[in-house]
PDB file of C-alpha atoms in Angstrom:
ATOM      1  CA  MET N   1      74.711  65.725  46.567  1.00 86.00           C
ATOM      2  CA  ASN N   2      73.828  68.731  44.206  1.00 93.00           C
ATOM      3  CA  TRP N   3      71.551  68.216  41.130  1.00 96.00           C
ATOM      4  CA  GLN N   4      74.305  68.894  38.813  1.00 96.00           C
ATOM      5  CA  VAL N   5      76.601  66.350  40.273  1.00 97.00           C
ATOM      6  CA  ARG N   6      74.218  63.953  40.147  1.00 97.00           C
ATOM      7  CA  TYR N   7      73.561  64.402  36.495  1.00 96.00           C
ATOM      8  CA  ALA N   8      77.024  64.564  35.664  1.00 96.00           C
ATOM      9  CA  ILE N   9      77.830  61.328  37.302  1.00 96.00           C
ATOM     10  CA  ALA N  10      74.733  60.015  35.492  1.00 95.00           C
ATOM     11  CA  ASN N  11      75.882  61.226  31.970  1.00 93.00           C
ATOM     12  CA  PHE N  12      79.359  59.630  32.284  1.00 93.00           C
ATOM     13  CA  SER N  13      77.845  56.575  33.224  1.00 84.00           C
ATOM     14  CA  LYS N  14      75.758  56.290  30.215  1.00 85.00           C
ATOM     15  CA  GLY N  15      79.097  55.861  27.970  1.00 72.00           C
ATOM     16  CA  MET N  16      80.986  52.866  27.838  1.00 70.00           C
ATOM     17  CA  ARG N  17      84.700  54.261  28.136  1.00 89.00           C
ATOM     18  CA  SER N  18      84.336  56.571  31.326  1.00 94.00           C
ATOM     19  CA  THR N  19      82.792  56.076  34.710  1.00 94.00           C
ATOM     20  CA  ALA N  20      82.592  58.952  37.693  1.00 96.00           C
ATOM     21  CA  GLU N  21      82.438  58.964  41.575  1.00 97.00           C
ATOM     22  CA  HIS N  22      81.452  61.442  43.891  1.00 97.00           C
ATOM     23  CA  VAL N  23      84.343  63.141  45.954  1.00 97.00           C
ATOM     24  CA  GLY N  24      82.493  65.605  48.022  1.00 97.00           C
ATOM     25  CA  GLY N  25      80.738  68.624  47.429  1.00 96.00           C
ATOM     26  CA  ASP N  26      81.006  69.749  43.726  1.00 98.00           C
ATOM     27  CA  VAL N  27      83.510  67.578  42.994  1.00 98.00           C
ATOM     28  CA  ILE N  28      83.863  64.091  41.022  1.00 98.00           C
ATOM     29  CA  ARG N  29      86.427  62.155  40.031  1.00 98.00           C
ATOM     30  CA  ILE N  30      86.399  60.795  36.264  1.00 98.00           C
ATOM     31  CA  MET N  31      88.215  57.297  35.214  1.00 97.00           C
ATOM     32  CA  THR N  32      88.882  56.329  31.983  1.00 95.00           C
ATOM     33  CA  HIS N  33      90.783  53.606  30.652  1.00 92.00           C
ATOM     34  CA  ASP N  34      94.413  54.225  29.453  1.00 93.00           C
ATOM     35  CA  ARG N  35      93.517  57.955  30.322  1.00 95.00           C
ATOM     36  CA  PRO N  36      94.811  60.248  33.379  1.00 96.00           C
ATOM     37  CA  ASP N  37      91.808  60.282  36.149  1.00 97.00           C
ATOM     38  CA  VAL N  38      90.218  63.751  36.278  1.00 98.00           C
ATOM     39  CA  LEU N  39      89.252  65.664  39.097  1.00 98.00           C
ATOM     40  CA  ALA N  40      86.484  68.142  38.183  1.00 98.00           C
ATOM     41  CA  ALA N  41      84.364  70.554  40.006  1.00 98.00           C
ATOM     42  CA  ILE N  42      80.992  70.547  38.486  1.00 98.00           C
ATOM     43  CA  THR N  43      79.008  74.284  39.619  1.00 98.00           C
ATOM     44  CA  ASP N  44      75.574  75.029  38.709  1.00 97.00           C
ATOM     45  CA  VAL N  45      76.184  79.299  38.670  1.00 97.00           C
ATOM     46  CA  GLU N  46      75.339  81.154  35.846  1.00 97.00           C
ATOM     47  CA  THR N  47      78.406  83.380  35.578  1.00 98.00           C
ATOM     48  CA  VAL N  48      81.980  82.471  36.748  1.00 98.00           C
ATOM     49  CA  ASN N  49      83.675  85.158  37.869  1.00 98.00           C
ATOM     50  CA  ARG N  50      87.410  85.101  39.463  1.00 98.00           C
ATOM     51  CA  GLU N  51      86.113  84.925  43.030  1.00 98.00           C
ATOM     52  CA  THR N  52      84.285  81.365  42.010  1.00 98.00           C
ATOM     53  CA  ALA N  53      87.002  79.980  40.072  1.00 98.00           C
ATOM     54  CA  ALA N  54      89.472  80.869  42.868  1.00 98.00           C
ATOM     55  CA  GLN N  55      87.418  79.399  45.505  1.00 98.00           C
ATOM     56  CA  TYR N  56      87.214  75.744  43.572  1.00 98.00           C
ATOM     57  CA  ARG N  57      91.127  75.818  43.203  1.00 98.00           C
ATOM     58  CA  GLU N  58      91.757  76.609  46.838  1.00 97.00           C
ATOM     59  CA  GLN N  59      89.152  73.928  48.138  1.00 96.00           C
ATOM     60  CA  THR N  60      90.040  71.190  45.883  1.00 96.00           C
ATOM     61  CA  GLU N  61      93.927  70.380  45.871  1.00 96.00           C
ATOM     62  CA  GLY N  62      94.580  68.880  42.553  1.00 97.00           C
ATOM     63  CA  LEU N  63      91.567  70.159  40.563  1.00 98.00           C
ATOM     64  CA  ASP N  64      91.911  69.410  36.761  1.00 98.00           C
ATOM     65  CA  PHE N  65      88.734  71.088  35.361  1.00 98.00           C
ATOM     66  CA  LEU N  66      86.068  73.589  36.443  1.00 98.00           C
ATOM     67  CA  CYS N  67      82.800  72.802  34.392  1.00 98.00           C
ATOM     68  CA  GLY N  68      79.891  75.044  34.330  1.00 98.00           C
ATOM     69  CA  TYR N  69      77.226  72.640  33.951  1.00 97.00           C
ATOM     70  CA  ARG N  70      74.147  75.012  32.798  1.00 96.00           C
ATOM     71  CA  LYS N  71      74.023  75.697  29.125  1.00 93.00           C
ATOM     72  CA  GLU N  72      74.050  79.324  29.928  1.00 94.00           C
ATOM     73  CA  CYS N  73      76.782  79.353  31.927  1.00 98.00           C
ATOM     74  CA  VAL N  74      78.823  82.507  31.079  1.00 98.00           C
ATOM     75  CA  TRP N  75      82.732  82.993  32.113  1.00 98.00           C
ATOM     76  CA  GLU N  76      84.480  86.233  32.650  1.00 98.00           C
ATOM     77  CA  GLY N  77      87.709  86.890  31.446  1.00 98.00           C
ATOM     78  CA  GLU N  78      89.349  86.963  34.795  1.00 98.00           C
ATOM     79  CA  ALA N  79      88.246  83.993  35.626  1.00 98.00           C
ATOM     80  CA  ILE N  80      89.318  82.456  32.604  1.00 98.00           C
ATOM     81  CA  ARG N  81      92.691  83.604  33.306  1.00 98.00           C
ATOM     82  CA  HIS N  82      92.854  82.280  36.928  1.00 98.00           C
ATOM     83  CA  LEU N  83      92.046  78.834  35.820  1.00 98.00           C
ATOM     84  CA  GLU N  84      94.489  79.095  32.659  1.00 98.00           C
ATOM     85  CA  ASP N  85      97.318  80.466  34.739  1.00 98.00           C
ATOM     86  CA  ASN N  86      96.825  77.313  37.059  1.00 98.00           C
ATOM     87  CA  ARG N  87      96.530  74.943  34.839  1.00 98.00           C
ATOM     88  CA  ILE N  88      92.741  73.882  35.256  1.00 98.00           C
ATOM     89  CA  GLY N  89      90.495  73.343  32.131  1.00 98.00           C
ATOM     90  CA  TRP N  90      87.509  75.026  31.987  1.00 98.00           C
ATOM     91  CA  GLY N  91      84.027  75.105  30.132  1.00 98.00           C
ATOM     92  CA  SER N  92      80.794  73.405  29.474  1.00 98.00           C
ATOM     93  CA  PHE N  93      80.252  69.648  30.235  1.00 97.00           C
ATOM     94  CA  GLY N  94      80.477  68.915  26.411  1.00 96.00           C
ATOM     95  CA  THR N  95      84.052  70.360  26.954  1.00 98.00           C
ATOM     96  CA  LEU N  96      84.640  68.278  30.056  1.00 98.00           C
ATOM     97  CA  SER N  97      83.466  64.848  28.053  1.00 96.00           C
ATOM     98  CA  SER N  98      86.017  65.362  25.186  1.00 96.00           C
ATOM     99  CA  ALA N  99      88.621  66.539  27.446  1.00 97.00           C
ATOM    100  CA  VAL N 100      88.700  63.185  29.554  1.00 97.00           C
ATOM    101  CA  LEU N 101      88.736  61.025  26.148  1.00 95.00           C
ATOM    102  CA  ASP N 102      91.590  63.248  24.938  1.00 96.00           C
ATOM    103  CA  GLY N 103      93.436  63.090  27.771  1.00 96.00           C
ATOM    104  CA  ASN N 104      94.001  67.104  28.171  1.00 97.00           C
ATOM    105  CA  ALA N 105      91.419  68.288  31.063  1.00 98.00           C
ATOM    106  CA  ASN N 106      94.205  70.414  32.481  1.00 97.00           C
ATOM    107  CA  THR N 107      94.252  72.664  29.385  1.00 98.00           C
ATOM    108  CA  ALA N 108      90.893  72.494  27.717  1.00 98.00           C
ATOM    109  CA  THR N 109      89.016  75.507  27.071  1.00 98.00           C
ATOM    110  CA  HIS N 110      85.331  75.987  26.354  1.00 98.00           C
ATOM    111  CA  LYS N 111      84.707  73.828  22.805  1.00 97.00           C
ATOM    112  CA  THR N 112      82.012  76.440  21.648  1.00 97.00           C
ATOM    113  CA  TYR N 113      84.653  79.155  21.841  1.00 98.00           C
ATOM    114  CA  LYS N 114      87.806  77.447  21.188  1.00 97.00           C
ATOM    115  CA  PHE N 115      88.505  77.680  17.503  1.00 97.00           C
ATOM    116  CA  SER N 116      87.198  81.155  17.091  1.00 97.00           C
ATOM    117  CA  ASP N 117      89.463  82.478  20.066  1.00 98.00           C
ATOM    118  CA  ARG N 118      92.310  80.919  18.503  1.00 97.00           C
ATOM    119  CA  LEU N 119      91.551  82.732  14.882  1.00 96.00           C
ATOM    120  CA  LEU N 120      91.438  85.922  16.450  1.00 96.00           C
ATOM    121  CA  ARG N 121      94.762  85.321  18.121  1.00 96.00           C
ATOM    122  CA  GLN N 122      96.534  83.931  14.795  1.00 95.00           C
ATOM    123  CA  TYR N 123      95.303  86.426  12.474  1.00 94.00           C
ATOM    124  CA  GLY N 124      98.536  88.368  11.323  1.00 92.00           C
ATOM    125  CA  ARG N 125      96.845  92.154  12.050  1.00 94.00           C
ATOM    126  CA  VAL N 126      96.028  91.292  15.546  1.00 96.00           C
ATOM    127  CA  VAL N 127      98.511  92.487  18.045  1.00 96.00           C
ATOM    128  CA  ARG N 128      96.547  92.296  21.098  1.00 97.00           C
ATOM    129  CA  VAL N 129      93.719  90.205  22.357  1.00 97.00           C
ATOM    130  CA  ASP N 130      91.613  90.738  25.670  1.00 98.00           C
ATOM    131  CA  ARG N 131      89.163  88.623  26.620  1.00 98.00           C
ATOM    132  CA  GLU N 132      86.602  90.005  28.864  1.00 98.00           C
ATOM    133  CA  PHE N 133      84.104  87.080  28.339  1.00 98.00           C
ATOM    134  CA  ASP N 134      84.012  83.473  27.132  1.00 98.00           C
ATOM    135  CA  ARG N 135      82.361  84.773  24.143  1.00 98.00           C
ATOM    136  CA  VAL N 136      83.565  88.794  24.017  1.00 98.00           C
ATOM    137  CA  HIS N 137      87.141  89.855  22.946  1.00 98.00           C
ATOM    138  CA  ARG N 138      88.471  93.132  22.561  1.00 98.00           C
ATOM    139  CA  VAL N 139      91.080  93.257  19.713  1.00 98.00           C
ATOM    140  CA  THR N 140      93.633  95.470  18.986  1.00 98.00           C
ATOM    141  CA  LEU N 141      95.344  95.629  15.471  1.00 97.00           C
ATOM    142  CA  ARG N 142      98.657  96.602  14.206  1.00 95.00           C
ATOM    143  CA  SER N 143      97.084  99.955  12.733  1.00 95.00           C
ATOM    144  CA  GLY N 144      96.101 101.056  16.502  1.00 96.00           C
ATOM    145  CA  ALA N 145      92.522 100.143  15.480  1.00 96.00           C
ATOM    146  CA  GLU N 146      90.241  98.483  18.205  1.00 97.00           C
ATOM    147  CA  PHE N 147      87.297  96.357  18.000  1.00 98.00           C
ATOM    148  CA  ARG N 148      85.011  94.903  20.535  1.00 98.00           C
ATOM    149  CA  ILE N 149      83.595  91.549  19.203  1.00 98.00           C
ATOM    150  CA  GLY N 150      80.902  89.453  20.405  1.00 98.00           C
ATOM    151  CA  MET N 151      80.279  85.598  19.574  1.00 98.00           C
ATOM    152  CA  ILE N 152      77.259  84.091  18.607  1.00 98.00           C
ATOM    153  CA  ALA N 153      77.396  80.721  18.280  1.00 96.00           C
ATOM    154  CA  ALA N 154      73.795  80.104  16.856  1.00 95.00           C
ATOM    155  CA  TYR N 155      73.270  78.059  13.220  1.00 94.00           C
ATOM    156  CA  GLU N 156      71.155  81.167  12.383  1.00 95.00           C
ATOM    157  CA  PRO N 157      71.318  83.813  15.000  1.00 96.00           C
ATOM    158  CA  THR N 158      68.309  85.802  15.291  1.00 97.00           C
ATOM    159  CA  ALA N 159      67.419  89.463  15.899  1.00 98.00           C
ATOM    160  CA  ASP N 160      66.415  88.684  19.901  1.00 98.00           C
ATOM    161  CA  GLU N 161      69.936  86.854  20.007  1.00 97.00           C
ATOM    162  CA  VAL N 162      71.769  89.925  18.818  1.00 98.00           C
ATOM    163  CA  ARG N 163      69.910  91.967  21.152  1.00 98.00           C
ATOM    164  CA  SER N 164      70.604  89.751  23.829  1.00 97.00           C
ATOM    165  CA  LEU N 165      74.094  89.800  23.452  1.00 98.00           C
ATOM    166  CA  TRP N 166      74.659  93.642  23.588  1.00 97.00           C
ATOM    167  CA  GLU N 167      71.874  93.993  26.688  1.00 97.00           C
ATOM    168  CA  ARG N 168      74.049  91.230  28.522  1.00 97.00           C
ATOM    169  CA  PHE N 169      77.502  92.148  27.532  1.00 98.00           C
ATOM    170  CA  GLY N 170      77.318  96.011  26.739  1.00 97.00           C
ATOM    171  CA  ALA N 171      78.070  97.356  23.073  1.00 98.00           C
ATOM    172  CA  VAL N 172      80.046  95.564  20.706  1.00 98.00           C
ATOM    173  CA  ASP N 173      81.323  96.802  17.352  1.00 98.00           C
ATOM    174  CA  ILE N 174      80.969  93.436  15.523  1.00 98.00           C
ATOM    175  CA  ALA N 175      78.493  90.232  16.344  1.00 98.00           C
ATOM    176  CA  TRP N 176      80.727  87.244  15.184  1.00 98.00           C
ATOM    177  CA  ASN N 177      78.630  84.345  13.740  1.00 97.00           C
ATOM    178  CA  ILE N 178      80.954  81.703  14.578  1.00 97.00           C
ATOM    179  CA  ASN N 179      79.059  78.926  13.558  1.00 95.00           C
ATOM    180  CA  PRO N 180      80.877  77.931  10.207  1.00 91.00           C
ATOM    181  CA  ASN N 181      77.615  76.495   8.452  1.00 91.00           C
ATOM    182  CA  GLY N 182      75.003  78.893   9.591  1.00 87.00           C
ATOM    183  CA  THR N 183      73.702  82.407   8.060  1.00 92.00           C
ATOM    184  CA  PRO N 184      72.346  85.023  10.143  1.00 94.00           C
ATOM    185  CA  GLN N 185      68.852  85.887   9.443  1.00 95.00           C
ATOM    186  CA  PRO N 186      68.064  89.349   7.790  1.00 96.00           C
ATOM    187  CA  GLU N 187      66.375  90.612  11.006  1.00 97.00           C
ATOM    188  CA  ALA N 188      69.689  89.896  12.824  1.00 97.00           C
ATOM    189  CA  VAL N 189      71.506  91.734  10.556  1.00 97.00           C
ATOM    190  CA  ALA N 190      68.998  94.699  10.501  1.00 98.00           C
ATOM    191  CA  ALA N 191      68.823  94.740  14.622  1.00 98.00           C
ATOM    192  CA  ALA N 192      72.592  94.773  14.811  1.00 98.00           C
ATOM    193  CA  ARG N 193      72.801  98.019  12.346  1.00 97.00           C
ATOM    194  CA  GLU N 194      69.823  99.549  14.720  1.00 97.00           C
ATOM    195  CA  LEU N 195      72.166  99.131  17.636  1.00 97.00           C
ATOM    196  CA  GLY N 196      75.106 100.703  16.135  1.00 97.00           C
ATOM    197  CA  CYS N 197      77.242  97.199  14.963  1.00 97.00           C
ATOM    198  CA  GLU N 198      77.438  94.706  12.391  1.00 97.00           C
ATOM    199  CA  VAL N 199      77.069  90.918  12.251  1.00 97.00           C
ATOM    200  CA  MET N 200      79.569  88.897  10.118  1.00 97.00           C
ATOM    201  CA  LYS N 201      81.070  85.591   9.415  1.00 97.00           C
ATOM    202  CA  TRP N 202      84.796  85.032   9.712  1.00 96.00           C
ATOM    203  CA  ASP N 203      85.753  85.846   6.208  1.00 95.00           C
ATOM    204  CA  GLU N 204      83.666  89.105   6.307  1.00 95.00           C
ATOM    205  CA  LEU N 205      85.040  90.172   9.786  1.00 96.00           C
ATOM    206  CA  LYS N 206      88.824  89.066   8.396  1.00 95.00           C
ATOM    207  CA  ASP N 207      88.269  91.601   5.595  1.00 94.00           C
ATOM    208  CA  HIS N 208      86.745  94.342   7.826  1.00 95.00           C
ATOM    209  CA  LEU N 209      89.846  93.903   9.902  1.00 95.00           C
ATOM    210  CA  SER N 210      92.390  93.852   7.022  1.00 93.00           C
ATOM    211  CA  LYS N 211      90.971  97.462   6.068  1.00 91.00           C
ATOM    212  CA  ALA N 212      90.806  98.820   9.564  1.00 87.00           C
TER     213      ALA N 212
END
């Protein structure tokens, strides 16, 4: 049994509502009273691409959820689309845990970015959203203007986090601090401007898009 599977089973065993058992390979079955059983694959890869997502789907009949157990796990846009098109939930262990209790594992998406993704898609001036990664969206407005937006979930983004976003995912126009309670540090704002982008909260981003 792989380490991530062992830890996942142990974490479910700590709770009062759910239990989990090893099915085989990276796959576990999670059982919760008054909720559907969930068949979940627990992967330890650092990046989930389409090939990885398709492999897990093809290997496990009836797969409900693909879980990236590592905190630093990144999901590529093509992998996300493949899973969602096949009604398979995806995201962190925290996402899986919540989805099990909510009874919506097949449609659950990474809880860190779910609300922000929805805000972009529902904003009236946006006509197209291309999700390149779990945290990077290319947004096209009614005016034809286009922005590449990277999300930072930290409470108070640092200069290093802004630079890391840029280095890992490429150039962005806006580094969006999606934590509703946080405030970017002045050093983060300065680092972003050195790179040629801006750090914004949602109200600032909405105002920026309305004027583009």
